[in-house]
Amino acid sequence: MVGELTIVIPAKNEVAMLPRLLESLCKQDYVGMAKTRVLVADAGSTDGTVEVALGFRDRLAVEVVPGGLPSVGRNAGAKLATTKYVLFLDADVELPEPTLLRRALWRMERRGLHLATTNIACRQGSFFDDLLYAGNNLMQRVGRLRSRLLRGCLCCLTARFLGAGWVQ
């Protein structure tokens, strides 16, 4: 699956959080990670976000593209994707498991999925944060029983994303 993934990260003034996400991407064991385009769709950051993102070019195929918050940035990045899969990540998240991308892409391919999502958690949150995220994860699962649309989309097939009219 080398060269089948583009990652889109909308960002504005994320100098404190973006490095954590990019570091977690560097640790992924996905065989195509070195060639995976990581598009940081910047919405006019003034805090050094762009410089931090470009500082990872020695380990990731990072590009900074004009963006907006957050749907505008996602759409801007998705329009540039030429790969089968597009992964949308917020700039303030990190992938805690180094096998996550490999396993997600493998499952999408194996099951013929058009969309995939994952459970979310807050590493440094309070009891109430944990409760909120657990509720969200539960609603994701319950929602699958009633609708084929997944909320909080993590990864999707590019052709389906573009064909559905989500990018205009």
PDB file of N, CA and C in Angstrom, residues 50-85:
ATOM      1  N   VAL A  50       4.167  27.184  10.902  1.00  0.00           N
ATOM      2  CA  VAL A  50       4.680  26.822   9.571  1.00  0.00           C
ATOM      3  C   VAL A  50       6.129  26.364   9.674  1.00  0.00           C
ATOM      4  N   GLU A  51       6.936  27.091  10.403  1.00  0.00           N
ATOM      5  CA  GLU A  51       8.351  26.743  10.547  1.00  0.00           C
ATOM      6  C   GLU A  51       8.519  25.400  11.258  1.00  0.00           C
ATOM      7  N   VAL A  52       7.711  25.152  12.278  1.00  0.00           N
ATOM      8  CA  VAL A  52       7.764  23.873  12.988  1.00  0.00           C
ATOM      9  C   VAL A  52       7.401  22.736  12.039  1.00  0.00           C
ATOM     10  N   ALA A  53       6.333  22.915  11.273  1.00  0.00           N
ATOM     11  CA  ALA A  53       5.909  21.874  10.325  1.00  0.00           C
ATOM     12  C   ALA A  53       7.026  21.574   9.330  1.00  0.00           C
ATOM     13  N   LEU A  54       7.600  22.621   8.755  1.00  0.00           N
ATOM     14  CA  LEU A  54       8.662  22.426   7.759  1.00  0.00           C
ATOM     15  C   LEU A  54       9.925  21.843   8.386  1.00  0.00           C
ATOM     16  N   GLY A  55      10.090  22.002   9.675  1.00  0.00           N
ATOM     17  CA  GLY A  55      11.232  21.422  10.378  1.00  0.00           C
ATOM     18  C   GLY A  55      11.208  19.894  10.410  1.00  0.00           C
ATOM     19  N   PHE A  56      10.102  19.289  10.056  1.00  0.00           N
ATOM     20  CA  PHE A  56       9.981  17.831  10.021  1.00  0.00           C
ATOM     21  C   PHE A  56      10.240  17.255   8.633  1.00  0.00           C
ATOM     22  N   ARG A  57      10.614  18.102   7.674  1.00  0.00           N
ATOM     23  CA  ARG A  57      10.815  17.622   6.297  1.00  0.00           C
ATOM     24  C   ARG A  57      11.920  16.590   6.165  1.00  0.00           C
ATOM     25  N   ASP A  58      12.822  16.525   7.134  1.00  0.00           N
ATOM     26  CA  ASP A  58      13.874  15.509   7.053  1.00  0.00           C
ATOM     27  C   ASP A  58      13.351  14.119   7.417  1.00  0.00           C
ATOM     28  N   ARG A  59      12.153  14.053   8.041  1.00  0.00           N
ATOM     29  CA  ARG A  59      11.592  12.761   8.442  1.00  0.00           C
ATOM     30  C   ARG A  59      10.240  12.455   7.817  1.00  0.00           C
ATOM     31  N   LEU A  60       9.539  13.488   7.373  1.00  0.00           N
ATOM     32  CA  LEU A  60       8.222  13.326   6.768  1.00  0.00           C
ATOM     33  C   LEU A  60       8.144  14.159   5.497  1.00  0.00           C
ATOM     34  N   ALA A  61       7.263  13.767   4.601  1.00  0.00           N
ATOM     35  CA  ALA A  61       7.047  14.533   3.368  1.00  0.00           C
ATOM     36  C   ALA A  61       6.032  15.645   3.644  1.00  0.00           C
ATOM     37  N   VAL A  62       6.442  16.594   4.487  1.00  0.00           N
ATOM     38  CA  VAL A  62       5.556  17.679   4.927  1.00  0.00           C
ATOM     39  C   VAL A  62       5.552  18.795   3.898  1.00  0.00           C
ATOM     40  N   GLU A  63       4.351  19.281   3.613  1.00  0.00           N
ATOM     41  CA  GLU A  63       4.163  20.466   2.788  1.00  0.00           C
ATOM     42  C   GLU A  63       3.192  21.373   3.526  1.00  0.00           C
ATOM     43  N   VAL A  64       3.405  22.662   3.446  1.00  0.00           N
ATOM     44  CA  VAL A  64       2.461  23.617   4.004  1.00  0.00           C
ATOM     45  C   VAL A  64       1.702  24.223   2.838  1.00  0.00           C
ATOM     46  N   VAL A  65       0.375  24.162   2.932  1.00  0.00           N
ATOM     47  CA  VAL A  65      -0.486  24.687   1.873  1.00  0.00           C
ATOM     48  C   VAL A  65      -1.442  25.700   2.505  1.00  0.00           C
ATOM     49  N   PRO A  66      -1.944  26.646   1.714  1.00  0.00           N
ATOM     50  CA  PRO A  66      -2.924  27.592   2.262  1.00  0.00           C
ATOM     51  C   PRO A  66      -4.170  26.834   2.700  1.00  0.00           C
ATOM     52  N   GLY A  67      -4.684  27.199   3.856  1.00  0.00           N
ATOM     53  CA  GLY A  67      -5.856  26.502   4.379  1.00  0.00           C
ATOM     54  C   GLY A  67      -6.818  27.453   5.033  1.00  0.00           C
ATOM     55  N   GLY A  68      -7.507  26.935   5.996  1.00  0.00           N
ATOM     56  CA  GLY A  68      -8.494  27.686   6.757  1.00  0.00           C
ATOM     57  C   GLY A  68      -8.919  26.813   7.908  1.00  0.00           C
ATOM     58  N   LEU A  69      -9.874  27.263   8.677  1.00  0.00           N
ATOM     59  CA  LEU A  69     -10.288  26.515   9.858  1.00  0.00           C
ATOM     60  C   LEU A  69     -11.614  25.834   9.653  1.00  0.00           C
ATOM     61  N   PRO A  70     -11.749  24.673  10.308  1.00  0.00           N
ATOM     62  CA  PRO A  70     -10.950  23.514   9.971  1.00  0.00           C
ATOM     63  C   PRO A  70     -11.433  22.864   8.679  1.00  0.00           C
ATOM     64  N   SER A  71     -12.749  23.027   8.344  1.00  0.00           N
ATOM     65  CA  SER A  71     -13.248  22.383   7.126  1.00  0.00           C
ATOM     66  C   SER A  71     -12.608  22.965   5.872  1.00  0.00           C
ATOM     67  N   VAL A  72     -12.324  24.254   5.891  1.00  0.00           N
ATOM     68  CA  VAL A  72     -11.673  24.889   4.736  1.00  0.00           C
ATOM     69  C   VAL A  72     -10.287  24.282   4.525  1.00  0.00           C
ATOM     70  N   GLY A  73      -9.562  24.076   5.619  1.00  0.00           N
ATOM     71  CA  GLY A  73      -8.244  23.455   5.537  1.00  0.00           C
ATOM     72  C   GLY A  73      -8.315  22.014   5.071  1.00  0.00           C
ATOM     73  N   ARG A  74      -9.295  21.272   5.573  1.00  0.00           N
ATOM     74  CA  ARG A  74      -9.469  19.879   5.131  1.00  0.00           C
ATOM     75  C   ARG A  74      -9.751  19.828   3.632  1.00  0.00           C
ATOM     76  N   ASN A  75     -10.665  20.681   3.190  1.00  0.00           N
ATOM     77  CA  ASN A  75     -11.000  20.706   1.769  1.00  0.00           C
ATOM     78  C   ASN A  75      -9.817  21.118   0.909  1.00  0.00           C
ATOM     79  N   ALA A  76      -9.049  22.097   1.376  1.00  0.00           N
ATOM     80  CA  ALA A  76      -7.872  22.554   0.618  1.00  0.00           C
ATOM     81  C   ALA A  76      -6.872  21.418   0.457  1.00  0.00           C
ATOM     82  N   GLY A  77      -6.636  20.665   1.519  1.00  0.00           N
ATOM     83  CA  GLY A  77      -5.723  19.532   1.441  1.00  0.00           C
ATOM     84  C   GLY A  77      -6.274  18.402   0.594  1.00  0.00           C
ATOM     85  N   ALA A  78      -7.555  18.107   0.758  1.00  0.00           N
ATOM     86  CA  ALA A  78      -8.170  17.008   0.006  1.00  0.00           C
ATOM     87  C   ALA A  78      -8.130  17.268  -1.502  1.00  0.00           C
ATOM     88  N   LYS A  79      -8.259  18.515  -1.889  1.00  0.00           N
ATOM     89  CA  LYS A  79      -8.205  18.847  -3.317  1.00  0.00           C
ATOM     90  C   LYS A  79      -6.842  18.518  -3.919  1.00  0.00           C
ATOM     91  N   LEU A  80      -5.805  18.521  -3.098  1.00  0.00           N
ATOM     92  CA  LEU A  80      -4.444  18.243  -3.574  1.00  0.00           C
ATOM     93  C   LEU A  80      -4.092  16.760  -3.505  1.00  0.00           C
ATOM     94  N   ALA A  81      -4.930  15.965  -2.877  1.00  0.00           N
ATOM     95  CA  ALA A  81      -4.638  14.542  -2.710  1.00  0.00           C
ATOM     96  C   ALA A  81      -4.848  13.791  -4.020  1.00  0.00           C
ATOM     97  N   THR A  82      -3.895  12.946  -4.335  1.00  0.00           N
ATOM     98  CA  THR A  82      -3.992  12.092  -5.516  1.00  0.00           C
ATOM     99  C   THR A  82      -3.948  10.616  -5.124  1.00  0.00           C
ATOM    100  N   THR A  83      -4.019  10.350  -3.852  1.00  0.00           N
ATOM    101  CA  THR A  83      -3.906   8.992  -3.338  1.00  0.00           C
ATOM    102  C   THR A  83      -5.286   8.386  -3.105  1.00  0.00           C
ATOM    103  N   LYS A  84      -5.285   7.089  -2.909  1.00  0.00           N
ATOM    104  CA  LYS A  84      -6.536   6.361  -2.684  1.00  0.00           C
ATOM    105  C   LYS A  84      -7.181   6.773  -1.364  1.00  0.00           C
ATOM    106  N   TYR A  85      -6.376   6.994  -0.340  1.00  0.00           N
ATOM    107  CA  TYR A  85      -6.891   7.319   0.986  1.00  0.00           C
ATOM    108  C   TYR A  85      -6.442   8.702   1.424  1.00  0.00           C
TER     109      TYR A  85
END
